[in-house]
Coordinates of C-alpha atoms in Angstrom, one line a residue:
M1 CA 9.2 4.8 39.9
H2 CA 5.4 4.3 40.0
P3 CA 4.1 1.0 38.6
D4 CA 3.2 1.8 35.0
D5 CA 0.6 -0.6 33.5
T6 CA 1.4 0.5 30.0
V7 CA 4.9 -0.9 29.8
T8 CA 6.5 -4.3 30.5
S9 CA 8.7 -5.2 33.4
D10 CA 11.8 -5.2 31.1
Q11 CA 10.8 -1.7 29.9
I12 CA 10.5 -0.5 33.5
E13 CA 14.0 -1.8 34.2
Q14 CA 15.3 0.1 31.2
M15 CA 13.6 3.2 32.3
E16 CA 15.0 2.9 35.8
N17 CA 18.5 2.4 34.3
T18 CA 18.1 5.5 32.1
A19 CA 16.9 7.6 35.1
S20 CA 19.8 6.4 37.3
A21 CA 22.3 7.2 34.5
C22 CA 20.8 10.6 34.0
Y23 CA 20.7 11.2 37.7
R24 CA 24.5 10.6 37.9
K25 CA 25.1 12.7 34.8
V26 CA 23.6 15.8 36.4
N27 CA 25.3 15.2 39.8
G28 CA 22.2 14.2 41.6
K29 CA 20.1 17.3 40.9
I30 CA 16.8 15.6 40.1
N31 CA 15.0 18.9 39.6
N32 CA 17.6 20.1 37.1
V33 CA 16.3 20.9 33.7
K34 CA 19.3 18.9 32.3
F35 CA 17.9 15.7 34.0
L36 CA 14.5 16.2 32.4
N37 CA 16.2 16.7 29.0
C38 CA 18.4 13.7 29.6
V39 CA 15.5 11.3 30.1
N40 CA 13.7 13.0 27.2
I41 CA 10.4 13.7 29.0
T42 CA 8.6 14.7 25.7
E43 CA 9.1 11.2 24.2
A44 CA 7.8 7.8 25.1
P45 CA 8.1 6.2 27.6
F46 CA 8.9 9.0 30.1
D47 CA 6.3 11.3 28.6
H48 CA 3.6 9.1 30.2
L49 CA 5.1 9.5 33.6
F50 CA 5.4 13.2 33.5
A51 CA 1.8 13.5 32.1
T52 CA 0.7 11.7 35.2
I53 CA 2.6 14.1 37.4
R54 CA 0.9 16.9 35.6
D55 CA -2.6 15.4 35.7
V56 CA -2.9 13.7 39.0
Q57 CA -2.8 15.8 42.2
Q58 CA 0.1 14.8 44.5
A59 CA 1.1 12.1 42.0
L60 CA 4.5 11.7 43.8
Q61 CA 3.0 11.1 47.2
W62 CA 4.2 8.1 49.2
C63 CA 0.8 6.4 49.6
Y64 CA 0.6 5.7 45.8
V65 CA 4.0 4.0 45.9
R66 CA 3.4 2.2 49.2
C67 CA 0.2 0.6 48.0
R68 CA 1.5 -0.2 44.5
I69 CA -1.2 1.9 42.8
L70 CA -0.9 1.7 39.0
I71 CA -1.0 4.8 37.0
S72 CA -4.4 4.0 35.5
E73 CA -5.7 3.5 39.1
M74 CA -4.2 6.9 40.1
Y75 CA -6.3 8.5 37.4
T76 CA -9.4 6.6 38.6
L77 CA -8.8 7.9 42.2
Q78 CA -8.2 11.4 40.9
R79 CA -11.3 11.4 38.7
N80 CA -13.7 10.1 41.4
R81 CA -12.2 11.9 44.4
Y82 CA -15.5 13.8 45.0
N83 CA -17.8 10.9 44.1
S84 CA -19.2 7.9 45.9
L85 CA -16.8 5.1 46.9
K86 CA -18.9 2.8 44.6
D87 CA -17.7 4.8 41.6
Y88 CA -14.2 3.4 41.8
I89 CA -14.1 0.2 43.9
Q90 CA -15.1 -1.6 40.7
Y91 CA -11.8 -0.6 39.1
I92 CA -9.3 -0.8 42.0
P93 CA -8.8 -4.0 44.1
T94 CA -10.1 -3.5 47.6
D95 CA -6.8 -4.5 49.2
K96 CA -5.1 -1.6 47.4
L97 CA -7.9 0.8 48.2
G98 CA -7.8 -0.2 51.9
C99 CA -4.1 0.3 51.9
F100 CA -4.4 3.7 50.3
M101 CA -7.1 4.8 52.7
A102 CA -5.1 3.6 55.7
C103 CA -2.0 5.4 54.4
K104 CA -3.9 8.7 54.0
A105 CA -5.4 8.3 57.5
E106 CA -1.9 7.8 58.9
E107 CA -0.7 10.9 57.2
S108 CA -3.6 12.9 58.7
T109 CA -2.8 11.5 62.2
M110 CA 0.9 12.5 61.8
K111 CA -0.2 16.1 60.9
N112 CA -2.9 16.2 63.7
P113 CA -2.7 13.5 66.4
D114 CA -6.4 14.1 67.2
Q115 CA -7.4 13.1 63.6
T116 CA -7.3 9.3 64.0
L117 CA -8.8 6.6 61.9
Q118 CA -11.2 5.9 64.8
K119 CA -12.4 9.5 64.8
G120 CA -12.7 9.6 61.0
L121 CA -14.8 6.4 60.7
T122 CA -16.9 7.3 63.8
D123 CA -17.7 10.7 62.2
L124 CA -18.6 9.0 58.9
I125 CA -21.0 6.6 60.6
N126 CA -22.6 9.3 62.7
L127 CA -23.0 11.9 59.9
K128 CA -24.4 9.6 57.1
K129 CA -28.1 10.3 56.6
N130 CA -28.8 7.0 54.9
V131 CA -27.9 4.9 58.0
D132 CA -30.6 4.0 60.5
E133 CA -29.9 3.9 64.2
S134 CA -29.7 0.1 64.4
K135 CA -27.2 -0.1 61.6
R136 CA -25.3 2.9 63.0
K137 CA -25.1 1.1 66.4
E138 CA -24.0 -2.2 64.7
M139 CA -21.2 -0.4 62.7
L140 CA -19.9 1.4 65.8
Q141 CA -19.8 -1.9 67.7
I142 CA -17.9 -3.6 64.9
L143 CA -15.4 -0.7 64.7
N144 CA -14.8 -0.7 68.5
K145 CA -14.4 -4.5 68.5
C146 CA -11.8 -4.3 65.7
L147 CA -10.0 -1.4 67.4
T148 CA -9.7 -3.6 70.5
Q149 CA -8.6 -6.7 68.5
V150 CA -5.8 -5.0 66.5
P151 CA -2.8 -4.3 68.7
A152 CA -2.0 -0.6 69.2
D153 CA 1.7 -1.3 68.3
E154 CA 0.8 -3.1 65.0
D155 CA 2.9 -1.5 62.2
E156 CA -0.1 -1.7 59.8
R157 CA -2.7 -1.0 62.4
Y158 CA -4.9 1.3 60.3
Y159 CA -4.9 -1.1 57.4
E160 CA -5.6 -4.1 59.7
V161 CA -8.6 -2.2 61.2
I162 CA -10.0 -1.4 57.8
K163 CA -9.7 -5.1 56.9
C164 CA -11.2 -6.2 60.2
I165 CA -14.4 -4.1 59.8
N166 CA -14.7 -5.2 56.2
L167 CA -15.1 -1.6 55.0
F168 CA -16.1 -2.5 51.4
Q169 CA -18.9 -4.9 52.3
P170 CA -22.3 -4.3 54.0
P171 CA -23.1 -2.7 56.4
F172 CA -20.2 -0.2 56.0
S173 CA -20.2 -0.1 52.2
H174 CA -23.9 1.0 52.1
A175 CA -22.9 4.2 53.9
F176 CA -21.1 5.2 50.7
F177 CA -24.2 5.0 48.4
P178 CA -25.0 8.4 46.7
L179 CA -27.9 10.2 48.3
D180 CA -29.8 10.3 45.0
V181 CA -30.0 6.5 45.1
E182 CA -31.2 6.5 48.7
K183 CA -33.8 9.2 47.9
C184 CA -35.2 7.3 44.9
M185 CA -35.4 4.1 46.9
I186 CA -37.3 5.8 49.8
E187 CA -39.7 7.6 47.4
S188 CA -40.4 4.3 45.7
G189 CA -41.5 2.6 48.9
F190 CA -38.3 0.8 50.0
A191 CA -38.2 1.5 53.7
N192 CA -35.4 -0.8 54.9
I193 CA -32.5 1.6 54.4
P194 CA -29.6 0.9 54.0
D195 CA -30.2 -2.9 53.4
D196 CA -32.5 -2.2 50.5
L197 CA -29.8 -0.2 48.7
G198 CA -28.0 -3.4 47.9
I199 CA -31.0 -4.4 45.7
I200 CA -29.7 -2.1 43.0
D201 CA -26.4 -3.9 42.7
G202 CA -28.3 -7.2 42.2
V203 CA -29.8 -6.1 38.8
G204 CA -28.1 -7.9 36.0
N205 CA -25.9 -9.9 38.4
P206 CA -26.4 -13.7 38.0
N207 CA -25.1 -14.2 41.6
D208 CA -27.9 -12.1 43.0
T209 CA -30.9 -13.8 41.5
D210 CA -32.2 -14.8 44.9
K211 CA -31.8 -11.2 46.2
L212 CA -34.3 -9.9 43.5
K213 CA -36.7 -12.9 43.6
D214 CA -39.1 -11.4 46.2
V215 CA -38.6 -7.7 45.4
P216 CA -41.7 -6.0 44.1
K217 CA -40.8 -5.2 40.5
D218 CA -43.2 -2.3 40.2
K219 CA -41.4 -0.5 43.1
L220 CA -38.0 -1.4 41.7
A221 CA -39.1 0.0 38.3
I222 CA -40.2 3.3 39.9
A223 CA -36.8 3.5 41.8
T224 CA -34.8 2.7 38.7
A225 CA -36.7 5.3 36.6
C226 CA -36.1 7.9 39.3
M227 CA -32.4 7.2 39.4
F228 CA -32.1 7.2 35.6
N229 CA -33.8 10.6 35.3
K230 CA -31.5 12.1 38.0
E231 CA -28.4 10.9 36.0
Y232 CA -29.2 11.1 32.3
T233 CA -30.5 13.9 30.1
N234 CA -31.6 11.6 27.2
T235 CA -34.8 9.6 27.4
L236 CA -34.8 6.1 28.8
Y237 CA -36.3 4.8 25.5
D238 CA -33.4 6.3 23.5
M239 CA -30.8 4.9 25.9
L240 CA -32.3 1.4 25.8
Q241 CA -32.3 1.6 22.0
L242 CA -28.6 2.5 22.1
L243 CA -27.7 -0.4 24.4
I244 CA -29.7 -3.0 22.5
G245 CA -27.4 -2.2 19.5
M246 CA -24.4 -2.5 21.8
N247 CA -25.5 -5.7 23.4
D248 CA -22.7 -8.2 22.9
K249 CA -24.6 -11.1 24.5
A250 CA -27.3 -11.1 21.9
T251 CA -27.4 -12.3 18.3
N252 CA -28.8 -10.0 15.5
D253 CA -32.1 -11.8 15.7
Q254 CA -32.2 -11.4 19.5
R255 CA -31.4 -7.8 19.3
Q256 CA -34.2 -7.3 16.8
Q257 CA -36.6 -9.1 19.1
M258 CA -35.5 -6.8 22.0
M259 CA -36.1 -3.8 19.8
D260 CA -39.5 -5.0 18.8
T261 CA -40.4 -5.5 22.4
L262 CA -39.1 -2.1 23.4
N263 CA -41.0 -0.3 20.5
T264 CA -44.3 -2.1 21.3
C265 CA -44.0 -1.2 25.0
H266 CA -43.1 2.4 24.2
S267 CA -46.1 2.8 22.0
E268 CA -48.3 1.5 24.9
V269 CA -46.9 3.5 27.8
K270 CA -45.5 6.6 26.0
D271 CA -43.1 8.5 28.3
N272 CA -43.8 6.7 31.6
D273 CA -40.4 5.3 32.3
A274 CA -41.4 3.1 35.2
E275 CA -44.1 1.5 33.2
L276 CA -41.7 1.0 30.3
L277 CA -39.3 -0.9 32.5
T278 CA -42.1 -3.0 33.8
C279 CA -43.4 -3.7 30.3
V280 CA -40.1 -4.9 28.9
K281 CA -39.4 -6.9 32.1
A282 CA -36.3 -4.9 32.7
F283 CA -35.1 -6.9 35.7
E284 CA -35.0 -10.2 33.9
A285 CA -32.8 -11.4 31.0
P286 CA -32.1 -10.0 28.4
F287 CA -33.0 -6.4 29.5
D288 CA -31.4 -6.7 32.9
Y289 CA -27.9 -6.5 31.3
L290 CA -28.9 -3.1 29.8
I291 CA -30.2 -1.8 33.2
E292 CA -27.0 -2.9 34.9
T293 CA -25.0 -1.0 32.2
L294 CA -27.0 2.2 32.8
H295 CA -26.5 1.8 36.5
M296 CA -22.7 1.3 36.2
F297 CA -22.1 4.2 33.9
G298 CA -23.5 7.8 33.7
K299 CA -24.1 10.5 31.1
S300 CA -20.4 11.4 31.3
A301 CA -19.3 7.9 30.2
L302 CA -22.2 6.7 28.0
Y303 CA -22.8 9.0 24.9
P304 CA -25.7 8.4 22.6
C305 CA -23.5 8.7 19.6
Y306 CA -21.4 5.8 20.7
G307 CA -23.9 3.7 18.7
H308 CA -22.3 5.2 15.5
C309 CA -18.9 3.8 16.5
G310 CA -19.5 0.1 16.5
L311 CA -19.0 -0.2 20.3
K312 CA -20.3 -3.0 22.4
I313 CA -21.0 -2.8 26.1
P314 CA -17.6 -4.3 27.2
D315 CA -15.9 -1.5 25.3
L316 CA -17.4 1.0 27.7
Y317 CA -15.3 -0.6 30.5
I318 CA -12.2 -0.4 28.3
L319 CA -12.9 3.2 27.6
E320 CA -13.3 4.0 31.3
E321 CA -10.3 2.0 32.5
H322 CA -7.9 3.4 29.8
R323 CA -9.4 6.8 29.2
N324 CA -6.0 8.5 29.8
H325 CA -4.0 5.9 27.8
V326 CA -4.5 6.6 24.1
D327 CA -2.1 3.9 23.0
E328 CA -4.0 1.3 24.9
L329 CA -7.3 2.4 23.4
L330 CA -5.9 2.3 19.9
K331 CA -4.6 -1.2 20.5
R332 CA -7.8 -2.5 22.1
L333 CA -10.5 -0.7 20.1
G334 CA -8.8 0.1 16.7
T335 CA -7.8 3.5 15.3
D336 CA -11.0 4.2 13.3
N337 CA -13.2 3.5 16.3
V338 CA -11.1 5.8 18.5
Y339 CA -11.4 8.5 15.8
C340 CA -15.2 8.0 16.0
I341 CA -15.2 8.0 19.8
T342 CA -13.2 11.2 19.9
A343 CA -15.5 12.8 17.4
C344 CA -18.4 11.7 19.5
K345 CA -17.0 13.3 22.6
V346 CA -16.2 16.6 20.8
E347 CA -19.7 16.7 19.2
R348 CA -21.3 16.2 22.6
K349 CA -19.6 19.3 24.1
E350 CA -19.5 21.7 21.1
D351 CA -22.1 23.4 18.9
N352 CA -19.6 23.5 16.1
P353 CA -17.3 20.6 16.8
A354 CA -15.1 20.8 13.7
L355 CA -14.3 24.5 14.4
A356 CA -13.7 23.7 18.1
L357 CA -11.3 21.0 17.1
Y358 CA -9.5 23.3 14.6
T359 CA -9.1 25.9 17.4
M360 CA -7.8 23.3 19.9
L361 CA -5.3 21.8 17.4
S362 CA -4.1 25.4 16.5
E363 CA -3.4 26.1 20.1
I364 CA -1.5 22.8 20.6
I365 CA 0.7 23.6 17.5
D366 CA 1.5 27.1 18.8
R367 CA 2.2 25.8 22.4
R368 CA 4.2 22.7 21.6
L369 CA 5.8 22.9 18.2
K370 CA 8.5 25.2 17.1
D371 CA 10.1 26.4 13.8
D372 CA 9.7 24.0 10.8
K373 CA 7.5 21.5 12.6
N374 CA 5.2 24.3 13.6
T375 CA 5.0 25.6 10.0
E376 CA 4.4 22.1 8.6
A377 CA 1.7 21.2 11.1
K378 CA -0.1 24.5 10.6
A379 CA 0.0 23.9 6.8
T380 CA -1.6 20.5 7.2
L381 CA -4.3 21.9 9.6
E382 CA -5.1 24.7 7.2
K383 CA -5.3 22.3 4.2
C384 CA -7.6 19.9 6.1
Y385 CA -9.9 22.5 7.7
T386 CA -9.7 25.8 5.9
D387 CA -9.4 24.4 2.4
G388 CA -12.0 21.7 3.2
E389 CA -9.8 18.7 2.4
Y390 CA -11.2 16.8 5.4
Q391 CA -14.6 16.6 3.7
K392 CA -13.1 14.4 1.0
V393 CA -11.9 11.9 3.6
E394 CA -13.6 8.5 3.1
V395 CA -15.4 6.9 6.0
T396 CA -14.6 3.3 5.4
G397 CA -15.7 0.0 6.7
S398 CA -18.8 -0.4 8.8
L399 CA -18.5 3.2 10.1
G400 CA -19.4 4.3 6.6
E401 CA -22.8 2.9 7.3
T402 CA -23.2 3.7 11.0
I403 CA -22.0 7.3 11.1
P404 CA -24.9 9.3 9.6
K405 CA -24.0 11.3 6.5
G406 CA -24.1 15.1 7.1
S407 CA -23.8 14.6 10.9
K408 CA -21.5 16.6 13.1
V409 CA -19.9 13.3 14.3
R410 CA -19.0 12.4 10.7
D411 CA -17.7 15.9 10.0
T412 CA -15.5 15.8 13.1
Y413 CA -14.4 12.2 12.4
Q414 CA -13.2 13.2 8.9
L415 CA -11.2 16.2 10.3
L416 CA -9.5 14.0 12.9
K417 CA -8.6 11.4 10.2
C418 CA -7.4 14.1 7.8
M419 CA -5.1 15.4 10.4
K420 CA -4.0 11.9 11.3
V421 CA -4.0 12.9 15.0
F422 CA -3.3 9.3 16.2
E423 CA -0.1 9.2 14.2
E424 CA 3.3 10.9 14.7
P425 CA 3.9 13.7 15.5
W426 CA 0.3 14.4 16.7
I427 CA 0.0 11.4 19.0
N428 CA 3.0 12.6 21.0
L429 CA 1.3 16.0 21.4
M430 CA -1.9 14.2 22.5
R431 CA -0.1 12.2 25.1
N432 CA 1.3 15.4 26.6

């Protein structure tokens, strides 16, 4: 059974006992429908496991088990499988990631003896465009040295080689930077690639103050503005306004001072993002924290309407880490905030979010509920949406002030709350 970070060790033991008892009951036929009914896959806690099998490609593969990859980490690997390595090493310990990469390399070698770890890493080094010849030569020398040092008969040879070359630290880690980052750095006058790529990671990091001390801030502003405009569709001014409101490290007075500085600079430089960054001194406190946040997230994880939901910057990390665990989000962020976040996401994707939500819920009812439950759920949905009852739902607490009246976000929030989608029986349908 995969390590499940949403249950306790006692619950895992209970689940294993249940699975073993059901396995015996159906005479060892684990694919038997009776086994699935026995463990009750549509109810907690087993519903979460089978949702993972459904959502994550090859969720039952040996490498996940061998490297003790948690379910949340499986989703992270799945979500970022086509992205830069930097997009997920912040969420998964490098020892696990190294183990997983070694395991996958071993599987490739078993299928094709010519496809070795040495060949894969050598090809990666030679094919990356953002690695100059001196760094390329250095990495090949390190790789060959480690291949010599690690015995050929070592049981964990691939993993030991990955540890030996220090794959997740420079110079190897810089080979994983997205090409847009490299392109923006070069266009802004940074010529020492890949070493200069590490400068971006230093923004907002107290441990890297010395790294940024002698960096020309005008060049860094141009590079940062370039990267922002390749990633985000909203203006830099709007996103900085949003993040000032979400700044958990500042008091109300400090947030107001930051907003005053931003507005003054914006009135002076208009839409020149590089000059705006220079004017607000974006690479020094307190604005460096906001730039770091923009760098860590992208438009798919940082919605402008999050400002309506009372979120702070640390909540973005919670959202990203537990994006597939609705129970964990409800516990950590609160039900009303999760209603708002969900409304925000629907509003971002749909011209008529309330109608889109109504259609989606109707399909879920037809697909997953039968007989009386189907009739009851449909009646509730029609009452809330078609009869307009959702418009009478009060938006209470601070959200009553922050979610604009008459907005699509408020409309969708009210419909979600009218349907009570994070209560039974809806929440079970959402989990599945």
